[in-house]
Structure formats: structure tokens, C-alpha cells
Amino acid sequence: MGDPLADCSARLQEQERQIRTLSAEIESLKNPRALEPSPQLASLKEENAKLKYRLNTLKRSLQADPAPGSRAMLNINQRLQQVFEDAIRAACPQVADPPLAVTPGRDPKFGDYQCNSAMALGQMLKARGEKVTPREIAQKILENLPENELIEKTEIAGPGFINIHIRKPFVSKLLTNLLLNGVQPPPLPVRKKVIVDFSSPNIAKEMHVGHLRSTIIGDSMCRLFEFLGYEVVRLNHVGDWGTQFGMLIAHLQDKFPDYVTSSPPIGDLQAFYKESKKRFDEEEDFKKRAYRCVVRLQSKEPEIIKAWTLICDVSRAEYSLPAGVSVYNVCTVYSVEYSLPAGVSVYNVCTVYSVEYSLPAGVSVYNVCTVYSAEHSLPSGVMCIMCVLCTLQSTHFQLVFAAARMLGWYDPLTTRVEHAGFGVVLGEDKKKFKTRSGDTVRLMDLLDEGLKRSMDKLKDKERDKVLTPEELTQAQRSVAYGCIKYADLSHNRINDYVFSFDKMLDDRGNTAAYLLYALTRIRSISRLASLDGGALAAAAASTPILLDHDKEWKLGKCILRFPEVLNKILEDLFLHGLCDYLYELATTFTEFYDSCYCVEKDRQTGEVVKVNMWRMLLCEATATVMAKGFDILGITPVSRM
């Protein structure tokens, strides 16, 4: 056994050292002179570039392309990067970490992809005193291209751009693999854990429009990581502790004095909260009693804990009911509260270490609070932690993450910790979204209004005369909730966005209404040709997909870009990239369908006389990828609309 006094003294000295270090860092951030370039800046930038390159290399190795015969979709861009990385290293062995830039081509006349590494390499070699033009470097790269299965031809353009043309038979095989196996992600070498903290409503208050973005964005991020094979922990860190419970419990005692033996019929919790808040603001005796209730709650008196539990149960029923009507249920969102059945109240039974930093001039005080002691770190196997909260919280998270790194609670080289911030929801007056009376918009009211407007839209199109009552209800829910989600996700999450039912329900442009109608139309083509799933699967196994027409080729390449899009979102967490891709896929399909006959009919009788099966397979591949994209976004399409 060691000396307890010596151990305590050592721990105290270490904590004081950490306090001094963090305080110095805060001071340096506030001192403009400290931000001036140092002599080490150039070397640090170079080292940073090398680390980024090695990180990208590691990512590519972890997200390795599927082997021949694999069920997974191939990321063509990543495969090309591997091919050109080998060629660049062979062409310029004197450069330790050569730049690698392979992107989709902007103009199909000049190829399907483009490698732009030669220009950057030219600058690097020039700095070393070597006189060589980018075109000469590009030529060397092409001379060292290894044998591969996907490149048809290459050509050098302009100062040194390398245009890349992909082999059509290879793309055809990838499309066939997609049809036979569905949309499959590459297997992960190790199934890592991802923790996503999102939504986080407050107990005793109904969810409002302010919870919309965190709930929708967080759920979609979880769906993406789950699809890619990660073990995802959905944290819903509910606010179930604090001063407000004192006034709620005191009001409960007055209004339902027998609550301990008889469950009180609290129907409208929002009204109950407003009543208690009004009394708290106006009645001094009530306020004092409310504060005493807070103390008794923290002391865990059984009678007070009973009142607290009752209030929490009523509130949870509003947003997370396992069955029936609730906010999460109608939004097809599921989450797990932090350390069920408690939310932030779990910290009341944990040892909390707090380090206080006072900024000069009394501007503010920053507290770092955590349930981990300085002797602990994150549980093993956690690869990524994301907090999906408003950008207004960004400074708080920057400080928390910096402190956690300095204390050694996580290693940024092995664990990604990120604040996925977002802007606020605005009304059409460009101010925070409110009701006409100035109150915060209840989220359930917003969803109900979406249902009403989507039904009006369907009836305007006379879909109620075509669909059965059940199909009409399904279409109503799909359009209403899908449009609300898509309107949020299709915007850059960093920015504020204007909430407009008229725009989101418009079936023209980049909206969920347009995309849902597009997917329904694509699926109706197979019904027109009298082809069911079994017939399409049999055709996929025996019919080569021809890509001779320009629009066939364009659609085939667009379909196969899906893994590239998901990989980019995995890196930057911007889900609007998936929305943009789905819109591009839908418009590309429209070009294809307008130019290429899938089903040919007799002009006199209207009977189907010919089915071009390879084009039907392109239709099916498009629908398959769109459906998976909708699933990641949390949108539920229907078979008929």
C-alpha cells in the first residue's frame, strides 16, 4: 500500500499543473501577438500535410475496396486513387509524400475522372531545384500506370491535367453486382463504436421547433454510420434535472396533494409548466418552497423522487412513446436516453470533477465538468464521438475538447471527437421561427400542419380518386414528414434556413416531394412492363447492361457514385451532399427516360410490344440507390403516390 497523503499530494500537483497549462492556453488565444507566425510554422505546416496524407492513406486502407466477387459496391474514385498513387510514386520517387488529386470530370467530353496531381508535383520539384514541367510529370505518371481493370484510356490536357476514361464493360459489371446484391457497404476490418449525442429535449417541456434540426440531423448521421457497419450508440441526453423541477414539484403538491397514492391526471404538461412558472415569478412564498423542493430532490427524499418520476414519465410519453403517437414515432426516429432511465440526472450520483477558469475583466467563467476522473479515459473501441447541437455551442465544445486532449482523456489520432453544429430555423420573415402570437412553435403542431398541407396537395392532384384510403394515408405521411426532414437536410447544416411549407411541398426542384414522386414513377415502369422482383432478379443475372447511348452511360456512372458520396459525408458530416446527389440522380434518370425507350407500346392499341430489359435494369438500379439514400435520410417512400 502506498502513502495516501503522498498519492493525494501528487494528484493535486498534477491537477494544478493542468490548470496552469489550460490557463496559459486561454491567455495565448486572447493575445494577438501570440498568433504571429513563428519560425517553426513552415515545418509544422509540412508535417501537418504529411499527417493528413497518412491519415487519408489509413482511411483508404480501412475502407478497402471490395475484392473481386465481393457483394459490396466499389468506390470507383478510391480505386482510381490507388492506381494513380502507385503511378505517382513510381514517377516521382524523390517526393516522400506526393499529392494525390483524383476527382470526377466536369465535362464528359474530356473524360469521366481527372487527375490533377502533376501541377502540385511540378511546384514541389521546382522548390527542390528540379526543372520539369507538369506535362512532363503527367507523361511520367501515365508511363507508370499499373495494369488495372477500370481505365479504358487516358490523355493529357492543358498544362498537365490527366483525363481518365472508364471502361464501359467494367461499369456494366458493377451495376450487375449492385442489382444482384443490393447496396452493400465495404466490410469494416474492425467494428468500431460511434457515439452520437443528439435531440436532447428537456423534461417537463414539450418538444418544439428548436429540437427539429438536432433530431433530424443526428438521426440521419446515426443511420449513415449504421449502414456502413459501425456500432452506433444513439444518446438522447435529456434535461431531467435542475431548478425547474422545484417549481414543478411544488405546484404538483398544491394541485394534486394525493399524488403519492394516486397518479395525477396531468393532461397538458406544457400548461402545467406555464402555471408553475407564473407562480414562481409572482409568488415569493411559492418560490422559496420551490427552492426547498430542489434541495429535497437532490437529497433523494422518497416523496420528492416520486413526484419527479411522475413528471418525467408524463414528459417522456410526449416524445418517446414506444408505440402510438409521439414526436419520435411519427418522425421514425429512435434514440436511447443516456444511462436509462436517467438523463442529465445521472450526474447527481457520479463524482464530478470541476475545474474553474476565470477570464480577465470578469467577462465569463468557464467550468469543465465531467464524470471521468483524471485517471480515466474513454472506453476502448470508441472510434468517434459526435455532439449534434447548435453552432452557438461551438466555443463551449472547442474548450471541452481541448481540455480533454490535454488531460489525455482521448487520443485524436485514434478517436474522432467532433461538434456537428447547425444553424437555427427561421420563419419566412427571416427571424427565429415563432407562432403569430410570438410563442415557440410546438414540434407536434408543426408535424400536424405538415400532414394537413400534404393531404391538401395530394387532393389537388386528385390522388384521392386513384389511391385507396390506406395508400392515401401512407402517401400523406411520407410526403409530410419526408418534406420536413429533407428541407432541413438539404441545406448546409452550418447555415440558418427558412422554414416554408410552400417550398418544401413543391414537386419541382430539389425537394422531397419531387424525389418521392420520381421514385414512385421509376418503380411504376416495372409494373407497366409486368415485371415483378423475381423477374428483374433473374434478368440481372443473365442480361448484360448495355451503356451505348450517352444517357445510359451518364446514368450508369451517376448510380455508381453513391459510395463516393457517402465516403465524403463520412469525412465532413454534411448530409446535404447526399440530398444533392439524389436530386442529380433523379434528374439524370429523367434525361435517360426521355431519350431511351424502356417499354415500347403499340401506338394504336397501347399494348406493350417490347421491353428493353437492360434499360429496365438501369431503372431498377436507380430505384435501389434512391431507396437506400432515402433510408439514410430517414425518409419513407411509398409504392404509389
XYZ file of C-alpha atoms in Angstrom:
641
model
C 0.000 0.000 0.000
C 1.368 3.461 -0.904
C 1.234 6.519 1.266
C -2.294 8.042 0.780
C -1.015 11.516 1.669
C 1.776 11.298 -0.893
C -0.632 9.998 -3.533
C -3.071 12.838 -2.866
C -0.277 15.417 -2.973
C 0.969 14.056 -6.283
C -2.505 14.134 -7.793
C -3.037 17.673 -6.513
C 0.240 18.859 -8.048
C -0.672 17.267 -11.381
C -4.105 18.946 -11.353
C -2.523 22.316 -10.575
C -0.089 21.834 -13.473
C -3.010 21.097 -15.792
C -4.830 24.218 -14.564
C -1.762 26.380 -15.290
C -1.410 24.861 -18.752
C -5.059 25.441 -19.664
C -4.967 28.987 -18.266
C -1.865 29.758 -20.342
C -3.567 28.414 -23.442
C -6.601 30.663 -22.873
C -4.323 33.681 -22.376
C -2.379 32.902 -25.557
C -5.595 32.700 -27.555
C -6.557 36.174 -26.341
C -3.122 37.689 -27.038
C -2.848 38.729 -30.731
C 0.951 38.676 -30.563
C 0.883 35.016 -29.763
C -0.797 34.415 -33.094
C 2.117 35.841 -35.119
C 3.967 33.305 -37.319
C 6.786 31.526 -35.569
C 9.990 30.223 -37.198
C 8.597 26.711 -36.797
C 5.418 27.450 -38.777
C 6.732 26.234 -42.126
C 7.994 22.951 -40.707
C 4.757 22.466 -38.782
C 2.702 23.024 -41.940
C 4.815 20.493 -43.788
C 4.451 17.959 -41.003
C 0.709 18.652 -40.900
C 0.417 17.977 -44.628
C 2.258 14.686 -44.190
C -0.011 13.653 -41.326
C -3.108 14.484 -43.359
C -1.806 12.415 -46.228
C -1.029 9.483 -43.953
C -4.478 9.822 -42.398
C -6.087 9.656 -45.824
C -3.967 6.629 -46.646
C -5.095 4.989 -43.417
C -8.727 5.757 -44.249
C -8.337 4.155 -47.647
C -6.826 1.056 -46.096
C -9.643 0.862 -43.542
C -12.227 1.339 -46.267
C -10.533 -1.052 -48.654
C -12.149 -1.723 -51.968
C -14.114 -4.950 -52.121
C -12.255 -7.895 -53.530
C -13.338 -9.447 -56.843
C -16.601 -11.278 -56.334
C -17.482 -9.180 -53.287
C -21.110 -8.165 -52.685
C -20.109 -4.593 -51.739
C -20.309 -1.603 -54.075
C -16.945 -0.427 -55.387
C -15.865 3.155 -54.779
C -14.506 3.984 -58.241
C -12.831 7.182 -57.081
C -10.929 5.389 -54.328
C -9.894 2.647 -56.729
C -8.537 5.257 -59.154
C -6.675 6.951 -56.303
C -4.954 3.669 -55.508
C -3.958 3.179 -59.154
C -2.628 6.729 -59.546
C -0.894 6.731 -56.173
C 1.207 3.779 -57.338
C 1.949 5.534 -60.635
C 2.865 8.849 -58.989
C 5.215 7.206 -56.507
C 6.928 5.365 -59.343
C 7.142 8.535 -61.474
C 8.450 10.769 -58.647
C 10.260 8.541 -56.140
C 12.184 11.570 -54.801
C 8.960 13.016 -53.314
C 8.215 11.319 -49.994
C 4.526 12.150 -49.732
C 3.293 13.182 -53.200
C -0.069 14.962 -53.549
C -2.953 12.870 -54.833
C -5.932 14.554 -56.516
C -8.467 12.443 -58.455
C -11.927 13.942 -58.960
C -14.978 13.298 -61.183
C -14.709 15.060 -64.526
C -16.804 18.173 -65.061
C -17.340 17.673 -68.796
C -17.935 14.130 -70.133
C -16.236 15.128 -73.394
C -12.941 15.234 -71.514
C -13.301 12.011 -69.590
C -15.071 10.550 -66.600
C -12.451 11.451 -63.980
C -9.428 13.724 -63.822
C -6.080 13.525 -62.037
C -4.629 16.956 -61.243
C -1.559 15.930 -59.237
C 1.020 16.934 -61.875
C 0.665 20.686 -61.224
C 1.285 20.375 -57.483
C 4.169 17.986 -58.101
C 5.703 20.497 -60.515
C 5.721 23.151 -57.795
C 7.281 20.747 -55.293
C 10.019 19.683 -57.695
C 10.686 23.301 -58.670
C 11.246 24.113 -54.982
C 13.830 21.317 -54.951
C 15.639 22.866 -57.902
C 14.424 20.349 -60.478
C 13.286 21.818 -63.803
C 10.418 19.717 -65.093
C 7.044 20.825 -66.480
C 3.689 19.493 -65.217
C 3.026 17.964 -68.656
C 6.289 16.013 -68.429
C 5.318 14.838 -64.955
C 1.872 13.818 -66.224
C 3.506 11.821 -69.010
C 5.732 10.030 -66.490
C 2.685 9.222 -64.377
C 0.915 7.653 -67.363
C 4.013 5.637 -68.259
C 3.951 4.139 -64.774
C 0.232 3.344 -64.578
C -0.124 -0.265 -63.390
C -2.362 -2.743 -65.141
C -5.921 -2.289 -63.933
C -9.437 -3.334 -64.756
C -11.233 0.008 -64.944
C -9.317 2.515 -67.128
C -10.123 2.491 -70.853
C -7.776 5.306 -71.870
C -6.062 8.444 -70.591
C -4.973 11.720 -72.161
C -3.055 14.789 -71.077
C -4.852 18.114 -71.431
C -3.794 21.732 -70.863
C -0.830 22.318 -68.563
C -0.866 18.775 -67.186
C -4.377 17.556 -66.394
C -4.860 13.822 -66.921
C -8.282 12.924 -68.286
C -9.447 9.412 -67.404
C -11.980 7.379 -69.371
C -13.563 4.379 -67.628
C -14.259 1.049 -69.333
C -17.946 0.514 -70.030
C -17.853 -3.295 -69.526
C -16.387 -2.714 -66.053
C -19.168 -0.269 -65.144
C -21.728 -2.720 -66.507
C -20.382 -5.441 -64.209
C -20.566 -3.115 -61.193
C -24.199 -2.329 -61.976
C -24.990 -6.038 -62.263
C -23.338 -6.633 -58.884
C -25.500 -3.861 -57.402
C -28.673 -5.454 -58.757
C -27.775 -8.947 -57.575
C -26.604 -7.955 -54.082
C -28.280 -4.649 -53.319
C -26.481 -1.604 -51.928
C -23.766 -3.108 -49.745
C -21.011 -1.113 -47.995
C -17.424 -2.412 -47.884
C -16.803 -4.601 -44.816
C -15.049 -2.949 -41.880
C -11.832 -4.652 -40.701
C -12.916 -3.974 -37.104
C -16.410 -2.971 -35.992
C -15.763 0.274 -34.148
C -18.182 2.141 -31.909
C -19.636 5.553 -32.783
C -21.449 7.644 -30.159
C -23.895 10.315 -31.356
C -25.431 12.724 -28.839
C -28.489 14.411 -30.363
C -32.047 15.707 -29.854
C -31.840 16.091 -26.044
C -35.211 17.657 -25.131
C -35.981 18.933 -21.659
C -38.237 17.004 -19.336
C -41.474 18.799 -18.403
C -41.445 20.782 -21.641
C -42.921 19.711 -24.951
C -40.555 19.384 -27.884
C -40.547 22.498 -30.046
C -39.122 23.625 -33.370
C -35.750 24.203 -31.705
C -35.371 20.423 -31.350
C -36.080 19.821 -35.035
C -32.593 20.121 -36.503
C -30.688 18.193 -33.836
C -33.221 15.350 -34.013
C -33.276 15.098 -37.821
C -29.547 15.613 -38.435
C -28.496 13.350 -35.565
C -30.815 10.538 -36.658
C -29.529 10.672 -40.243
C -25.908 10.612 -39.095
C -26.688 7.551 -36.999
C -28.354 5.873 -39.988
C -25.300 6.538 -42.156
C -22.849 5.042 -39.666
C -25.167 2.084 -39.036
C -25.411 1.379 -42.765
C -21.611 1.457 -43.045
C -21.357 -1.208 -40.342
C -20.379 0.730 -37.239
C -21.789 0.008 -33.801
C -23.776 3.178 -33.139
C -24.846 4.380 -29.707
C -27.659 6.943 -30.005
C -27.516 9.205 -26.964
C -30.536 11.313 -26.088
C -29.168 13.359 -23.234
C -32.473 14.602 -21.829
C -32.635 17.519 -19.405
C -34.287 15.887 -16.387
C -32.639 17.761 -13.530
C -32.443 21.327 -12.347
C -34.208 24.228 -10.706
C -37.354 23.943 -12.830
C -38.228 20.688 -11.068
C -38.500 22.510 -7.762
C -41.337 24.694 -9.008
C -42.992 21.773 -10.843
C -42.950 19.573 -7.738
C -44.213 22.386 -5.518
C -47.054 23.047 -7.963
C -47.813 19.309 -8.102
C -48.060 19.192 -4.301
C -50.614 22.015 -4.323
C -52.704 20.842 -7.256
C -52.612 17.082 -6.576
C -51.823 16.644 -2.847
C -52.522 12.881 -3.000
C -50.045 12.267 -5.871
C -48.079 9.731 -3.799
C -51.016 7.312 -3.654
C -52.985 8.357 -6.745
C -51.388 9.126 -10.104
C -52.269 12.732 -11.049
C -54.088 13.303 -14.359
C -51.652 15.793 -15.887
C -53.020 16.093 -19.424
C -51.201 19.171 -20.720
C -47.699 19.288 -19.305
C -46.884 22.499 -21.170
C -49.798 24.283 -19.476
C -48.769 22.747 -16.143
C -45.244 24.135 -16.633
C -46.559 27.626 -17.505
C -48.768 27.651 -14.401
C -45.852 26.745 -12.148
C -43.542 29.279 -13.820
C -46.112 32.037 -13.374
C -46.407 31.248 -9.658
C -42.600 31.068 -9.357
C -42.286 34.567 -10.846
C -45.147 36.161 -8.891
C -45.420 34.366 -5.502
C -42.451 34.784 -3.172
C -43.580 32.024 -0.777
C -44.013 29.605 -3.677
C -40.537 30.458 -4.967
C -38.972 29.700 -1.568
C -40.852 26.410 -1.354
C -39.734 25.546 -4.905
C -36.089 26.066 -3.922
C -36.586 23.836 -0.878
C -38.017 21.158 -3.190
C -34.827 21.321 -5.266
C -32.745 20.669 -2.145
C -35.026 17.798 -1.126
C -34.802 16.358 -4.661
C -31.016 16.425 -4.552
C -31.213 14.727 -1.165
C -33.351 11.981 -2.741
C -36.279 12.168 -0.358
C -38.674 9.348 -1.440
C -41.776 11.562 -1.653
C -39.982 14.137 -3.832
C -38.367 11.460 -6.011
C -41.886 10.072 -6.560
C -43.076 13.495 -7.794
C -40.011 13.885 -10.012
C -40.581 10.427 -11.530
C -44.236 11.201 -12.286
C -43.325 14.418 -14.113
C -40.557 12.685 -16.083
C -42.888 9.858 -17.138
C -45.530 12.268 -18.436
C -42.918 14.202 -20.404
C -41.312 11.090 -21.909
C -44.723 9.933 -23.102
C -44.887 13.074 -25.247
C -41.751 12.385 -27.284
C -40.524 8.813 -26.932
C -43.506 6.519 -26.548
C -42.555 3.042 -27.841
C -45.886 2.716 -29.637
C -48.684 5.020 -30.654
C -48.448 8.706 -31.487
C -45.344 10.584 -30.336
C -42.894 13.005 -31.893
C -40.157 10.414 -32.352
C -42.628 7.810 -33.555
C -44.087 9.919 -36.350
C -40.603 11.045 -37.366
C -39.321 7.427 -37.488
C -36.540 8.424 -35.118
C -35.296 6.240 -32.312
C -32.748 7.054 -29.645
C -31.505 5.876 -26.289
C -31.529 8.161 -23.286
C -28.213 8.499 -21.548
C -27.943 5.816 -18.872
C -31.658 4.932 -18.865
C -33.901 5.815 -17.168
C -31.964 8.957 -16.270
C -30.864 11.896 -18.376
C -28.509 14.536 -17.005
C -29.726 13.475 -13.549
C -27.285 10.584 -13.781
C -24.529 13.033 -12.825
C -26.160 13.563 -9.437
C -24.933 10.113 -8.394
C -21.485 10.447 -10.006
C -18.354 12.079 -8.690
C -17.971 15.282 -10.678
C -14.631 16.959 -11.073
C -14.860 20.694 -11.844
C -12.030 22.978 -12.843
C -12.911 26.663 -12.934
C -11.196 29.215 -15.150
C -11.964 32.932 -14.693
C -11.356 35.044 -17.741
C -9.863 38.513 -17.112
C -12.080 41.544 -16.540
C -14.807 39.226 -15.225
C -16.139 38.566 -18.705
C -17.208 34.998 -18.004
C -16.364 31.881 -16.059
C -15.771 28.577 -17.799
C -16.403 25.301 -15.994
C -15.171 21.951 -17.197
C -17.362 19.214 -15.692
C -17.103 15.512 -16.410
C -17.923 12.184 -14.816
C -14.452 10.889 -15.739
C -11.690 11.466 -13.257
C -8.214 12.448 -14.413
C -7.220 8.791 -14.070
C -9.724 7.598 -16.678
C -10.020 7.696 -20.458
C -12.682 6.819 -22.996
C -13.826 3.190 -23.103
C -11.839 1.101 -25.566
C -13.244 0.611 -29.042
C -14.810 4.080 -29.332
C -13.818 5.413 -32.760
C -15.934 8.548 -32.995
C -17.985 10.811 -30.734
C -20.321 13.406 -32.244
C -22.366 16.060 -30.489
C -25.174 17.345 -32.736
C -26.020 20.751 -31.289
C -26.452 24.346 -32.473
C -23.365 26.262 -33.632
C -23.961 28.672 -30.740
C -22.367 25.960 -28.585
C -19.193 25.763 -30.707
C -16.919 27.729 -28.330
C -18.007 25.537 -25.432
C -17.154 22.357 -27.329
C -13.808 23.705 -28.546
C -12.763 24.342 -24.958
C -14.081 20.998 -23.697
C -12.349 19.042 -26.474
C -9.084 20.950 -25.952
C -9.186 20.271 -22.230
C -9.947 16.589 -22.791
C -6.985 16.253 -25.153
C -4.607 17.959 -22.755
C -5.759 15.754 -19.890
C -5.241 12.663 -22.005
C -8.857 11.543 -21.902
C -8.788 10.738 -25.619
C -6.211 10.486 -28.382
C -7.176 12.472 -31.511
C -5.100 10.092 -33.629
C -7.371 7.180 -32.762
C -10.666 8.778 -31.687
C -12.579 11.413 -33.607
C -14.439 13.840 -31.361
C -16.487 16.446 -33.198
C -19.190 19.031 -32.688
C -21.564 18.721 -35.656
C -23.058 22.193 -35.344
C -26.044 23.630 -37.165
C -27.839 26.947 -37.679
C -31.305 27.910 -36.483
C -34.706 27.517 -38.147
C -36.088 30.835 -39.396
C -39.594 31.910 -40.322
C -40.326 33.454 -43.696
C -39.687 36.844 -42.090
C -36.032 35.701 -41.650
C -36.419 35.780 -37.858
C -36.496 32.850 -35.424
C -39.469 30.641 -36.232
C -42.377 31.610 -33.919
C -46.159 31.408 -33.865
C -48.165 34.536 -34.737
C -48.522 35.238 -31.033
C -44.742 35.071 -30.630
C -44.663 31.702 -28.852
C -42.261 28.894 -29.708
C -43.762 26.501 -32.255
C -44.612 23.092 -30.763
C -42.992 20.349 -32.813
C -46.133 18.221 -32.795
C -48.159 21.178 -34.131
C -45.594 21.596 -36.896
C -45.874 17.933 -37.875
C -49.678 18.062 -37.800
C -49.647 21.115 -40.064
C -47.395 19.195 -42.440
C -49.936 16.365 -42.543
C -52.764 18.754 -43.326
C -50.861 20.514 -46.108
C -49.600 17.283 -47.689
C -53.167 15.932 -47.845
C -54.310 19.171 -49.481
C -51.514 18.768 -52.026
C -52.470 15.174 -52.797
C -56.116 16.111 -53.219
C -55.188 18.995 -55.513
C -53.551 16.372 -57.713
C -56.693 14.224 -57.372
C -54.684 11.375 -55.893
C -57.602 10.668 -53.553
C -59.531 9.456 -56.633
C -56.795 6.979 -57.585
C -55.368 5.707 -54.299
C -57.127 3.574 -51.714
C -57.744 5.253 -48.322
C -54.816 3.315 -46.849
C -52.492 4.272 -49.734
C -53.583 7.899 -49.456
C -52.743 7.984 -45.737
C -49.356 6.393 -46.394
C -48.623 8.935 -49.129
C -49.726 11.772 -46.835
C -47.331 10.736 -44.062
C -44.488 10.049 -46.498
C -44.780 13.477 -48.122
C -45.369 15.435 -44.895
C -42.580 14.026 -42.762
C -40.245 13.445 -45.710
C -40.540 17.061 -46.841
C -39.869 18.446 -43.356
C -36.780 16.266 -42.951
C -35.462 16.846 -46.455
C -35.906 20.629 -46.225
C -33.601 20.555 -43.208
C -31.062 18.040 -44.506
C -30.783 19.570 -47.995
C -29.313 22.762 -46.529
C -25.746 23.107 -45.329
C -26.225 22.346 -41.641
C -23.913 25.209 -40.607
C -26.282 27.786 -42.079
C -29.670 29.014 -40.860
C -32.559 28.109 -43.144
C -36.051 29.459 -43.774
C -38.887 27.056 -42.974
C -41.531 27.229 -45.716
C -44.208 24.589 -46.255
C -44.930 26.008 -49.721
C -41.338 25.478 -50.858
C -40.807 22.071 -49.270
C -44.076 20.670 -50.675
C -43.324 21.959 -54.178
C -42.902 18.982 -56.526
C -40.437 20.914 -58.675
C -36.768 21.303 -57.886
C -34.639 19.791 -55.148
C -37.397 18.824 -52.713
C -38.530 15.576 -51.117
C -41.876 15.904 -52.910
C -40.129 15.863 -56.299
C -37.837 12.981 -55.365
C -40.626 10.877 -53.843
C -42.725 11.323 -56.970
C -39.666 10.494 -59.106
C -39.001 7.241 -57.230
C -42.675 6.261 -57.449
C -42.624 6.877 -61.197
C -39.443 4.809 -61.668
C -40.980 1.886 -59.809
C -44.178 2.143 -61.849
C -42.195 1.394 -65.038
C -41.642 -2.222 -63.993
C -45.362 -2.557 -63.254
C -46.091 -1.231 -66.732
C -43.824 -3.935 -68.150
C -45.458 -6.581 -65.872
C -42.114 -7.311 -64.197
C -42.004 -8.257 -60.532
C -38.940 -8.512 -58.295
C -38.269 -12.118 -59.241
C -38.297 -11.378 -62.958
C -35.924 -8.425 -62.514
C -33.555 -10.511 -60.386
C -33.485 -13.249 -62.997
C -32.827 -10.686 -65.726
C -29.987 -9.113 -63.713
C -28.253 -12.493 -63.535
C -28.480 -13.137 -67.291
C -28.774 -9.800 -69.114
C -25.704 -7.590 -69.715
C -26.382 -3.914 -69.095
C -25.625 -2.022 -72.297
C -24.306 1.518 -71.953
C -24.024 2.529 -75.598
C -26.337 5.546 -75.502
C -24.861 8.708 -73.960
C -27.729 8.933 -71.458
C -27.336 5.274 -70.464
C -23.639 5.872 -69.830
C -24.301 9.051 -67.846
C -26.914 7.336 -65.679
C -24.755 4.261 -65.060
C -21.838 6.386 -63.821
C -24.127 8.517 -61.669
C -25.591 5.447 -59.955
C -22.123 4.155 -59.077
C -21.028 7.432 -57.486
C -23.132 6.583 -54.415
C -20.202 5.137 -52.374
C -18.105 8.234 -53.177
C -20.866 10.487 -51.858
C -21.226 8.510 -48.620
C -17.470 8.472 -48.085
C -17.307 12.266 -48.366
C -20.147 12.662 -45.844
C -18.301 10.310 -43.523
C -15.410 12.781 -43.569
C -17.222 16.137 -43.354
C -20.637 15.167 -41.848
C -22.521 17.369 -44.330
C -25.660 15.458 -45.267
C -26.783 17.972 -47.875
C -24.245 16.283 -50.165
C -26.471 13.182 -50.199
C -29.540 15.310 -50.979
C -27.721 16.987 -53.867
C -26.671 13.584 -55.182
C -30.209 12.163 -55.039
C -31.519 15.179 -56.913
C -28.783 14.787 -59.536
C -29.604 11.080 -59.845
C -33.323 11.814 -60.315
C -32.710 14.468 -62.989
C -30.161 12.244 -64.750
C -32.738 9.458 -64.811
C -35.299 11.831 -66.336
C -32.830 12.633 -69.143
C -32.296 8.909 -69.691
C -36.009 8.061 -69.669
C -36.854 10.866 -72.088
C -34.199 9.684 -74.555
C -34.195 5.896 -74.194
C -37.295 3.715 -74.554
C -37.585 1.225 -71.704
C -41.030 -0.090 -72.638
C -42.323 0.243 -76.200
C -46.075 0.254 -76.860
C -48.260 -0.171 -79.906
C -49.462 3.317 -80.828
C -52.876 2.037 -81.832
C -53.728 -0.371 -79.030
C -51.421 0.861 -76.267
C -50.266 -2.707 -75.622
C -46.671 -3.367 -74.636
C -44.842 -4.801 -77.637
C -41.229 -4.678 -76.451
C -39.359 -4.455 -73.161
C -35.720 -3.342 -73.368
C -34.524 -5.347 -70.408
C -31.095 -3.758 -69.958
C -32.811 -0.384 -69.606
C -35.310 -1.831 -67.140
C -32.295 -2.936 -65.102
C -30.958 0.623 -65.148
C -34.352 1.738 -63.821
C -34.151 -0.830 -61.046
C -30.574 0.143 -60.134
C -31.616 3.800 -59.908
C -34.579 2.962 -57.658
C -32.400 0.754 -55.429
C -29.855 3.500 -54.785
C -32.523 6.177 -54.298
C -34.343 3.995 -51.757
C -31.139 3.470 -49.776
C -30.444 7.209 -49.877
C -33.938 7.894 -48.529
C -33.370 5.325 -45.790
C -30.197 7.108 -44.651
C -32.092 10.409 -44.602
C -34.900 8.802 -42.564
C -37.493 9.267 -45.321
C -40.040 6.526 -46.031
C -41.104 6.268 -49.712
C -44.333 4.541 -50.746
C -45.090 2.335 -53.736
C -47.908 4.555 -55.023
C -48.494 8.296 -54.798
